[in-house]
Coordinates of C-alpha atoms in Angstrom, one line a residue:
Chain A
M227 CA 105.9 68.6 -55.2
Q228 CA 105.3 71.0 -52.3
S229 CA 106.4 70.0 -48.8
A230 CA 103.8 69.4 -46.1
W231 CA 105.0 72.6 -44.3
T232 CA 104.3 74.8 -47.3
L233 CA 100.8 73.2 -47.7
L234 CA 100.0 73.9 -44.1
S235 CA 101.3 77.4 -44.1
W236 CA 99.2 80.6 -43.7
G237 CA 98.5 82.6 -46.9
P238 CA 98.0 82.0 -50.6
E239 CA 100.5 79.2 -50.8
G240 CA 99.2 77.2 -47.9
W241 CA 95.8 76.1 -46.8
L242 CA 96.0 76.9 -43.1
D243 CA 93.9 80.1 -43.4
D244 CA 91.1 78.2 -45.3
I245 CA 91.1 75.5 -42.7
A246 CA 91.0 78.1 -39.9
Y247 CA 87.9 79.5 -41.5
G248 CA 86.4 76.0 -41.5
V249 CA 87.2 75.7 -37.8
F250 CA 85.5 79.1 -37.2
I251 CA 82.3 77.9 -39.1
T252 CA 82.2 74.5 -37.2
V253 CA 82.7 76.1 -33.8
S254 CA 80.2 78.9 -34.5
L255 CA 77.6 76.5 -35.8
A256 CA 77.9 74.3 -32.7
L257 CA 77.8 77.3 -30.4
A258 CA 74.7 78.7 -32.3
T259 CA 73.0 75.3 -32.1
L260 CA 73.6 74.8 -28.4
P261 CA 71.1 77.4 -26.9
V262 CA 68.4 76.4 -29.4
G263 CA 68.8 72.7 -28.6
L264 CA 68.9 73.3 -24.9
A265 CA 65.8 75.6 -24.8
I266 CA 63.7 73.2 -27.0
G267 CA 65.0 70.2 -25.1
F268 CA 64.0 71.8 -21.8
L269 CA 60.5 72.6 -23.0
V270 CA 60.0 69.1 -24.4
A271 CA 61.3 67.6 -21.0
L272 CA 58.8 69.8 -19.2
A273 CA 56.0 68.4 -21.4
K274 CA 57.2 64.9 -20.9
Q275 CA 57.2 65.1 -17.1
S276 CA 53.8 66.8 -17.0
E277 CA 50.8 65.2 -15.2
E278 CA 48.8 65.9 -18.3
A279 CA 48.8 62.8 -20.5
S280 CA 48.2 64.6 -23.8
L281 CA 51.3 66.8 -23.2
R282 CA 53.4 63.7 -22.4
L283 CA 52.3 62.1 -25.6
A284 CA 53.1 65.2 -27.7
G285 CA 56.6 65.3 -26.2
N286 CA 57.2 61.6 -26.7
V287 CA 56.2 61.9 -30.4
Y288 CA 58.7 64.6 -30.9
T289 CA 61.5 62.6 -29.3
T290 CA 60.6 59.4 -31.2
I291 CA 60.6 61.1 -34.6
F292 CA 63.9 63.0 -34.2
R293 CA 65.8 60.3 -32.4
G294 CA 64.8 57.8 -35.1
L295 CA 65.8 59.8 -38.1
P296 CA 69.4 59.8 -39.3
E297 CA 71.0 63.2 -38.7
L298 CA 72.0 63.5 -42.3
L299 CA 68.4 62.8 -43.4
T300 CA 67.0 65.4 -41.0
L301 CA 69.5 67.9 -42.4
F302 CA 68.3 67.2 -46.0
L303 CA 64.7 67.3 -45.0
V304 CA 65.2 70.7 -43.4
F305 CA 67.4 72.0 -46.2
Y306 CA 65.3 70.9 -49.2
G307 CA 62.0 70.8 -47.4
A308 CA 62.4 74.4 -46.3
Q309 CA 63.4 75.5 -49.8
I310 CA 60.4 73.9 -51.3
G311 CA 58.0 75.1 -48.6
I312 CA 59.2 78.7 -48.7
Q313 CA 59.2 78.7 -52.5
K314 CA 55.5 77.6 -52.5
L315 CA 54.6 80.3 -50.0
L316 CA 56.5 82.9 -52.1
Q317 CA 54.5 81.9 -55.1
F318 CA 51.4 83.4 -53.5
V319 CA 53.2 86.7 -52.9
S320 CA 55.3 87.2 -56.0
P321 CA 55.2 84.4 -58.6
G322 CA 58.5 83.6 -60.2
A323 CA 60.6 84.6 -57.2
T324 CA 63.3 82.1 -56.1
V325 CA 64.9 81.7 -52.7
E326 CA 68.1 80.1 -51.5
V327 CA 67.8 78.7 -48.0
N328 CA 70.8 79.5 -45.9
A329 CA 72.9 76.3 -45.3
F330 CA 74.0 77.6 -41.9
V331 CA 70.5 78.2 -40.7
S332 CA 69.3 74.8 -42.0
G333 CA 72.2 73.2 -40.2
M334 CA 71.3 75.0 -37.0
I335 CA 67.7 74.0 -37.2
A336 CA 68.4 70.3 -38.1
L337 CA 71.2 69.9 -35.5
G338 CA 69.2 71.8 -32.9
V339 CA 66.2 69.6 -33.3
V340 CA 68.3 66.4 -33.0
F341 CA 70.2 67.9 -30.0
S342 CA 66.9 68.9 -28.3
S343 CA 65.4 65.4 -28.7
Y344 CA 68.4 63.9 -26.9
S345 CA 68.7 66.7 -24.3
S346 CA 65.0 66.4 -23.4
E347 CA 65.8 62.8 -22.2
V348 CA 68.7 64.1 -20.2
F349 CA 66.6 66.8 -18.6
L350 CA 63.8 64.3 -18.0
S351 CA 65.9 61.9 -16.0
A352 CA 67.3 64.9 -14.1
F353 CA 63.7 66.0 -13.3
R354 CA 63.0 62.5 -12.0
A355 CA 66.1 62.7 -9.7
I356 CA 64.6 65.7 -7.9
P357 CA 62.3 64.7 -5.0
R358 CA 58.8 66.1 -4.9
G359 CA 59.6 67.6 -1.5
Q360 CA 61.6 70.3 -3.3
Y361 CA 58.5 71.5 -5.2
E362 CA 56.4 71.3 -2.0
G363 CA 59.0 73.2 -0.1
G364 CA 59.0 75.9 -2.7
Y365 CA 55.2 76.2 -2.7
S366 CA 55.0 76.2 1.1
I367 CA 57.2 79.3 1.4
G368 CA 54.9 81.0 -1.0
L369 CA 56.8 80.8 -4.3
S370 CA 54.8 80.7 -7.5
N371 CA 55.2 77.9 -10.0
V372 CA 57.6 79.8 -12.1
Q373 CA 59.6 81.0 -9.1
T374 CA 59.9 77.5 -7.7
M375 CA 61.2 76.3 -11.1
R376 CA 63.6 79.2 -11.4
F377 CA 65.0 79.3 -7.8
V378 CA 64.6 75.8 -6.4
I379 CA 64.5 73.3 -9.2
L380 CA 66.6 74.7 -12.0
P381 CA 69.8 75.1 -10.0
Q382 CA 69.7 71.4 -8.9
L383 CA 68.5 70.3 -12.4
I384 CA 71.5 71.9 -14.1
R385 CA 73.9 70.2 -11.7
I386 CA 72.4 66.8 -12.3
A387 CA 72.0 67.2 -16.1
L388 CA 75.5 68.6 -16.7
P389 CA 77.4 65.3 -17.4
G390 CA 74.7 64.2 -19.9
L391 CA 74.6 67.6 -21.6
A392 CA 78.4 67.6 -21.8
N393 CA 78.3 64.3 -23.6
L394 CA 75.7 65.7 -26.0
W395 CA 77.9 68.7 -26.7
L396 CA 80.7 66.5 -27.8
I397 CA 78.3 64.6 -30.1
L398 CA 77.0 67.9 -31.5
L399 CA 80.5 69.0 -32.3
K400 CA 81.0 65.8 -34.3
D401 CA 77.6 66.0 -36.0
T402 CA 78.5 69.5 -37.4
A403 CA 80.7 67.6 -39.9
L404 CA 77.5 66.6 -41.7
V405 CA 76.8 70.1 -42.9
S406 CA 79.6 69.8 -45.3
A407 CA 77.2 67.7 -47.3
I408 CA 74.9 70.7 -47.9
G409 CA 77.7 72.9 -48.9
L410 CA 78.7 74.8 -45.8
S411 CA 82.4 75.5 -45.6
D412 CA 83.1 73.7 -42.3
I413 CA 86.4 71.9 -41.4
L414 CA 85.6 68.8 -43.4
R415 CA 84.6 70.6 -46.6
Q416 CA 87.6 73.0 -46.5
V417 CA 89.9 70.1 -45.9
G418 CA 88.2 68.1 -48.8
V419 CA 88.8 71.0 -51.2
A420 CA 92.4 71.2 -50.1
A421 CA 92.8 67.4 -50.6
R422 CA 91.3 67.5 -54.1
V423 CA 93.5 70.4 -55.2
T424 CA 96.8 69.3 -53.7
K425 CA 96.3 65.5 -54.0
H426 CA 97.5 65.2 -50.4
A427 CA 94.3 63.6 -49.2
F428 CA 95.7 61.7 -46.2
L429 CA 97.6 64.7 -44.9
F430 CA 94.5 67.0 -44.9
F431 CA 91.9 64.5 -43.7
G432 CA 94.3 63.4 -41.0
L433 CA 94.7 67.0 -40.0
A434 CA 90.9 67.3 -39.9
G435 CA 90.7 64.4 -37.5
L436 CA 93.4 66.0 -35.3
I437 CA 91.5 69.3 -35.3
Y438 CA 88.3 67.6 -34.2
L439 CA 90.3 65.8 -31.5
A440 CA 91.7 69.1 -30.3
L441 CA 88.2 70.6 -30.2
A442 CA 87.1 67.7 -28.1
I443 CA 90.0 68.0 -25.7
I444 CA 89.4 71.8 -25.3
S445 CA 85.7 71.1 -24.7
S446 CA 86.6 68.5 -22.0
V447 CA 88.8 71.0 -20.2
G448 CA 86.0 73.6 -20.4
I449 CA 83.4 71.2 -19.2
N450 CA 85.5 70.1 -16.2
A451 CA 85.9 73.8 -15.2
I452 CA 82.1 74.3 -15.4
E453 CA 81.5 71.1 -13.5
R454 CA 83.9 72.2 -10.7
A455 CA 82.3 75.7 -10.6
V456 CA 78.8 74.2 -10.4
S457 CA 79.6 71.6 -7.8
K458 CA 81.0 74.3 -5.6
Q459 CA 77.6 75.9 -5.4
A460 CA 76.1 72.6 -4.2
V461 CA 75.0 72.5 -0.6
R462 CA 77.2 70.2 1.5
R463 CA 75.1 67.6 3.1
Chain B
M97 CA 38.1 54.6 12.1
S98 CA 38.9 51.8 9.7
A99 CA 42.3 51.5 8.0
V100 CA 40.8 52.6 4.7
D101 CA 40.1 56.1 5.9
I102 CA 43.7 56.7 7.0
V103 CA 45.1 55.8 3.6
D104 CA 46.4 58.9 1.8
R105 CA 44.6 58.9 -1.6
P106 CA 46.4 60.4 -4.5
P107 CA 44.8 63.7 -5.6
P108 CA 42.1 63.2 -8.2
P109 CA 43.1 64.2 -11.7
P110 CA 42.1 67.8 -12.5
R111 CA 38.8 68.1 -14.3
G112 CA 37.7 70.6 -16.9
W113 CA 40.2 72.4 -19.1
P114 CA 43.3 73.6 -17.2
R115 CA 45.8 75.5 -19.3
R116 CA 48.2 72.6 -19.7
R117 CA 45.5 70.4 -21.0
V118 CA 44.5 72.9 -23.6
L119 CA 48.2 73.2 -24.6
G120 CA 48.6 69.4 -24.7
Y121 CA 45.6 68.9 -26.9
A122 CA 46.7 71.8 -29.1
L123 CA 50.1 70.2 -29.6
L124 CA 48.6 66.8 -30.3
A125 CA 46.3 68.5 -32.8
L126 CA 49.4 70.0 -34.4
W127 CA 51.0 66.6 -34.7
A128 CA 47.8 65.1 -36.1
L129 CA 47.7 67.9 -38.6
L130 CA 51.3 67.3 -39.6
A131 CA 50.6 63.6 -40.0
L132 CA 47.5 64.3 -42.1
A133 CA 49.5 66.8 -44.2
L134 CA 52.2 64.2 -44.8
V135 CA 49.6 61.6 -45.8
W136 CA 47.9 64.1 -48.0
F137 CA 51.2 65.1 -49.6
L138 CA 52.2 61.5 -50.3
V139 CA 48.8 60.7 -51.8
T140 CA 48.7 63.7 -54.1
A141 CA 52.3 63.3 -55.1
W142 CA 51.8 59.6 -55.8
K143 CA 53.0 58.8 -59.3
P144 CA 52.9 55.1 -60.4
E145 CA 55.8 55.5 -62.7
I146 CA 58.1 56.9 -60.0
F147 CA 57.0 54.1 -57.6
E148 CA 57.6 51.4 -60.2
R149 CA 60.9 52.8 -61.1
Y150 CA 62.3 53.4 -57.6
A151 CA 60.6 51.0 -55.3
P152 CA 62.9 48.1 -56.1
S153 CA 66.0 50.4 -55.6
Y154 CA 64.6 51.4 -52.2
V155 CA 64.3 47.7 -51.3
D156 CA 67.9 47.2 -52.4
G157 CA 68.9 50.3 -50.4
V158 CA 67.4 48.9 -47.2
K159 CA 69.2 45.6 -47.8
V160 CA 72.6 47.5 -48.3
T161 CA 72.0 49.5 -45.1
L162 CA 71.2 46.5 -43.0
L163 CA 74.0 44.4 -44.5
L164 CA 76.5 47.2 -43.9
V165 CA 75.5 47.6 -40.3
A166 CA 75.3 43.9 -39.7
I167 CA 78.8 43.2 -41.1
S168 CA 80.4 46.3 -39.4
V169 CA 78.8 45.5 -36.0
A170 CA 79.9 41.9 -36.2
I171 CA 83.5 42.7 -37.2
G172 CA 83.5 45.5 -34.5
A173 CA 82.3 43.0 -31.9
V174 CA 85.3 40.7 -32.7
L175 CA 87.8 43.6 -32.7
S176 CA 86.3 45.1 -29.5
V177 CA 87.4 42.1 -27.3
P178 CA 91.2 42.6 -27.6
I179 CA 90.7 46.4 -27.4
A180 CA 88.7 46.1 -24.2
Y181 CA 91.2 43.6 -22.9
A182 CA 94.1 46.0 -23.6
R183 CA 92.1 48.9 -22.0
M184 CA 91.7 46.9 -18.8
S185 CA 95.2 45.4 -18.7
N186 CA 97.9 46.4 -16.2
N187 CA 100.4 46.8 -19.0
K188 CA 100.8 50.6 -19.3
V189 CA 101.8 50.5 -23.0
L190 CA 98.9 48.3 -24.0
A191 CA 96.5 50.4 -22.0
A192 CA 97.8 53.7 -23.5
I193 CA 97.6 52.4 -27.1
S194 CA 94.1 51.2 -26.7
Y195 CA 93.1 54.4 -25.0
A196 CA 94.5 56.4 -27.9
Y197 CA 92.6 54.2 -30.3
V198 CA 89.3 54.6 -28.5
Y199 CA 89.8 58.3 -28.0
F200 CA 90.5 58.9 -31.6
F201 CA 87.6 57.0 -33.0
R202 CA 85.1 58.4 -30.4
G203 CA 86.5 61.9 -30.6
T204 CA 86.3 62.5 -34.4
P205 CA 83.2 62.4 -36.7
L206 CA 82.5 59.1 -38.4
L207 CA 82.3 61.1 -41.7
A208 CA 85.8 62.4 -41.2
Q209 CA 87.0 58.8 -40.5
T210 CA 85.3 57.5 -43.6
F211 CA 86.8 60.3 -45.7
L212 CA 90.2 59.6 -44.2
I213 CA 90.0 56.0 -45.3
Y214 CA 88.3 56.4 -48.7
Y215 CA 90.1 59.5 -50.0
G216 CA 93.1 59.5 -47.6
L217 CA 94.4 56.1 -48.3
G218 CA 94.5 57.0 -52.0
S219 CA 97.7 58.9 -51.1
F220 CA 99.4 55.5 -50.5
R221 CA 98.2 53.9 -53.7
P222 CA 101.6 52.7 -54.9
A223 CA 102.4 51.1 -51.6
L224 CA 98.9 49.5 -51.3
E225 CA 99.2 48.2 -54.9
S226 CA 102.5 46.6 -54.1
V227 CA 101.0 44.6 -51.3
G228 CA 97.8 43.9 -53.2
L229 CA 95.5 45.8 -50.9
W230 CA 94.5 48.5 -53.4
V231 CA 91.7 46.3 -54.8
F232 CA 90.2 46.4 -51.4
F233 CA 90.5 50.1 -50.6
R234 CA 89.5 51.2 -54.1
E235 CA 85.9 50.2 -53.5
A236 CA 83.7 52.6 -51.5
W237 CA 81.8 49.7 -50.1
Y238 CA 84.8 48.0 -48.5
C239 CA 86.1 51.3 -47.3
A240 CA 82.8 52.0 -45.6
I241 CA 82.8 48.6 -43.9
F242 CA 86.4 49.1 -42.9
A243 CA 85.8 52.6 -41.4
F244 CA 82.5 51.6 -39.7
S245 CA 84.1 48.4 -38.2
L246 CA 87.0 50.4 -36.7
N247 CA 84.6 53.0 -35.4
T248 CA 82.1 50.7 -33.8
A249 CA 84.9 48.6 -32.4
A250 CA 86.0 51.6 -30.3
Y251 CA 82.5 52.2 -29.0
Q252 CA 81.8 48.5 -28.4
A253 CA 85.1 48.1 -26.5
E254 CA 84.0 50.8 -24.1
I255 CA 80.6 49.2 -23.7
L256 CA 82.2 45.8 -23.0
R257 CA 84.7 47.4 -20.5
G258 CA 82.0 49.3 -18.7
A259 CA 79.8 46.1 -18.5
I260 CA 82.7 44.0 -17.1
D261 CA 83.6 46.7 -14.6
S262 CA 80.0 46.8 -13.5
V263 CA 80.3 43.3 -12.1
S264 CA 81.5 43.6 -8.6
R265 CA 85.0 42.4 -7.6
G266 CA 83.5 40.0 -5.1
Q267 CA 82.3 37.9 -8.0
W268 CA 85.9 37.4 -9.2
E269 CA 87.1 36.7 -5.6
G270 CA 84.3 34.3 -5.0
A271 CA 85.1 32.3 -8.1
A272 CA 88.8 32.4 -7.2
A273 CA 88.0 31.0 -3.8
L274 CA 86.2 28.1 -5.5
G275 CA 89.4 27.5 -7.5
L276 CA 88.0 28.4 -10.9
P277 CA 90.5 29.5 -13.5
R278 CA 90.2 33.1 -14.6
W279 CA 89.0 32.2 -18.1
V280 CA 86.2 30.0 -16.7
T281 CA 85.3 32.7 -14.2
L282 CA 85.0 35.3 -17.0
R283 CA 83.0 33.0 -19.3
K284 CA 80.6 31.5 -16.8
I285 CA 80.3 34.1 -14.0
I286 CA 81.3 37.5 -15.2
L287 CA 80.0 37.7 -18.8
P288 CA 76.5 36.4 -18.2
Q289 CA 76.0 39.2 -15.6
A290 CA 77.9 41.8 -17.7
L291 CA 76.0 41.1 -20.9
I292 CA 72.7 42.0 -19.2
V293 CA 74.1 45.4 -18.4
A294 CA 75.6 45.7 -21.9
L295 CA 72.4 44.8 -23.8
R296 CA 70.9 48.3 -23.8
P297 CA 74.1 50.1 -24.8
Y298 CA 74.7 47.5 -27.5
G299 CA 71.2 48.1 -28.8
N300 CA 71.8 51.8 -28.8
E301 CA 75.0 51.3 -30.7
I302 CA 73.3 49.3 -33.4
I303 CA 70.6 52.0 -33.7
L304 CA 73.3 54.7 -33.9
M305 CA 75.1 52.7 -36.6
I306 CA 71.9 52.4 -38.6
K307 CA 71.5 56.1 -38.4
G308 CA 75.2 56.8 -38.9
S309 CA 75.3 54.5 -42.0
A310 CA 73.4 57.2 -43.9
I311 CA 76.6 59.0 -44.5
V312 CA 78.0 56.3 -46.8
A313 CA 75.7 57.9 -49.4
I314 CA 78.3 60.7 -49.6
I315 CA 81.0 58.3 -50.7
T316 CA 78.7 56.8 -53.4
V317 CA 77.5 53.7 -51.7
Y318 CA 73.9 53.1 -52.6
D319 CA 72.4 52.4 -49.3
L320 CA 68.9 53.7 -48.4
M321 CA 70.2 57.2 -48.2
G322 CA 72.2 56.8 -51.4
V323 CA 69.2 55.6 -53.5
T324 CA 67.1 58.4 -52.0
R325 CA 69.6 61.0 -53.0
L326 CA 69.8 59.5 -56.5
A327 CA 66.0 59.4 -56.8
Y328 CA 65.8 63.0 -55.7
A329 CA 68.5 64.2 -58.0
R330 CA 66.6 62.6 -60.9
T331 CA 63.0 63.5 -60.1
F332 CA 63.3 66.6 -57.8
D333 CA 60.3 65.1 -56.0
F334 CA 60.4 65.7 -52.3
Q335 CA 58.5 62.5 -51.5
T336 CA 61.7 60.5 -52.1
Y337 CA 63.1 62.0 -48.9
L338 CA 59.8 61.5 -47.0
W339 CA 59.7 57.8 -47.9
A340 CA 63.3 57.4 -46.7
A341 CA 62.4 59.1 -43.4
I342 CA 59.4 56.7 -42.9
I343 CA 61.5 53.7 -43.7
Y344 CA 64.3 54.7 -41.3
L345 CA 61.8 55.5 -38.6
V346 CA 60.2 52.1 -39.0
I347 CA 63.6 50.2 -38.9
V348 CA 64.7 52.1 -35.8
E349 CA 61.4 51.7 -33.9
V350 CA 61.3 48.0 -34.7
L351 CA 64.8 47.5 -33.4
R352 CA 64.2 49.6 -30.3
H353 CA 61.1 47.7 -29.3
G354 CA 62.8 44.4 -30.2
I355 CA 65.7 45.2 -27.8
E356 CA 63.3 46.3 -25.1
W357 CA 61.5 43.0 -25.5
I358 CA 64.8 41.0 -25.2
E359 CA 65.7 43.0 -22.2
R360 CA 62.4 42.2 -20.5
R361 CA 62.9 38.6 -21.2
I362 CA 66.5 38.2 -20.0
T363 CA 65.9 40.2 -16.8
I364 CA 62.8 38.2 -15.8
H365 CA 64.7 36.6 -12.9
L366 CA 65.7 40.0 -11.5
K367 CA 62.1 41.2 -11.1
R368 CA 60.7 41.1 -7.6

């Protein structure tokens, strides 16, 4: 029977290096998903606040679908669906070829799509909090549509949307745990391997919980710093 | 000049085909195309023997999913009351313990919590056997209910606390001035107002639980996701996943609209 300290040491005896690799995968997956989800979410929010009814409808369909599906199912749909789809396309080019879809990219797409459907709602409510006069002021000093968005609306939008987006980031961090189900070596999968080999399941899964908590606490500290920095730019009224 | 002329009319909707309308119609056409492709795929992939074999198990899967969520949400609702009470109490120890509980369950993934209970508690098998609890924690189904109840209790406690906090202090003071005991005040004055605020978050929590419950498939509970995974593993037919997606979407949409309907009904007296 090895002691808990040996099990949690760095190197061939312990599992700490494997778990650290899992933390690296989890964090990099979340960081890679964030810009994708933010960008798509912003575009969908633009569509949903448009005056054009058809654009609004198209945006709402997107949100309805990806907010209604379980994240795990979205992940499987992307992972297996992409595999089958690309396979079918490849048959035209070179029959008999097989492809393996990258689990990291699948996870990024699935989590990004889910994240964007939620973030579009956050952006939308932020858009609604900005009075029309801000747009009109931008146009009246001769800014173009894009310039008004970039220099007048966006700085305010980010400030209003930040708390909601921070919440979504914490949810995203937790949702990355699902990629362990499609074989990506994130925290939960590495810990699961360690638990199966050493039979110290409670120790390792408890450790995983503490790591996720630590990531959440570090994120909160970072978010607070960003919020302070952004609110400093705000015009005092 | 009559009053009608002074009224500032909204600008007329743009006519013709501005760029954003073209884009909107193109995107809608894309969605329509995807929907048609889905229908076409499901029609061509239709195999009576697969349907006959797996349709009953899908029905069972839906039942298991709904039952799991219903039981966990009910247990969580009961557990959330003392947690919310402790969270709001002036006793520092109680408040700290309940804060730690809520922080842990909201800060870690539900999947990790489920694993911790299903696999982790196996480490204490001798101890659990000696108190006769092993029969309970051996079953994936009971572990799932246990984990989900603890998880949703933390979220529901926060919903309850937020809702009670949202009722202004003046309501408490007014009731105290009338000589009502605290318990009666809470039950007859605070809760009716708080629950209106809490309805939407509660509805969201149920929807999140339905979606979150898909992960029990990983610990071998045969809910909707579980039967889907089994069917896919046996047939390698992608339509198994598509049917699951459609069923989940229908369940979530029905719930969402149901909650909106209830909200419209109970806030009728607030409309002006």
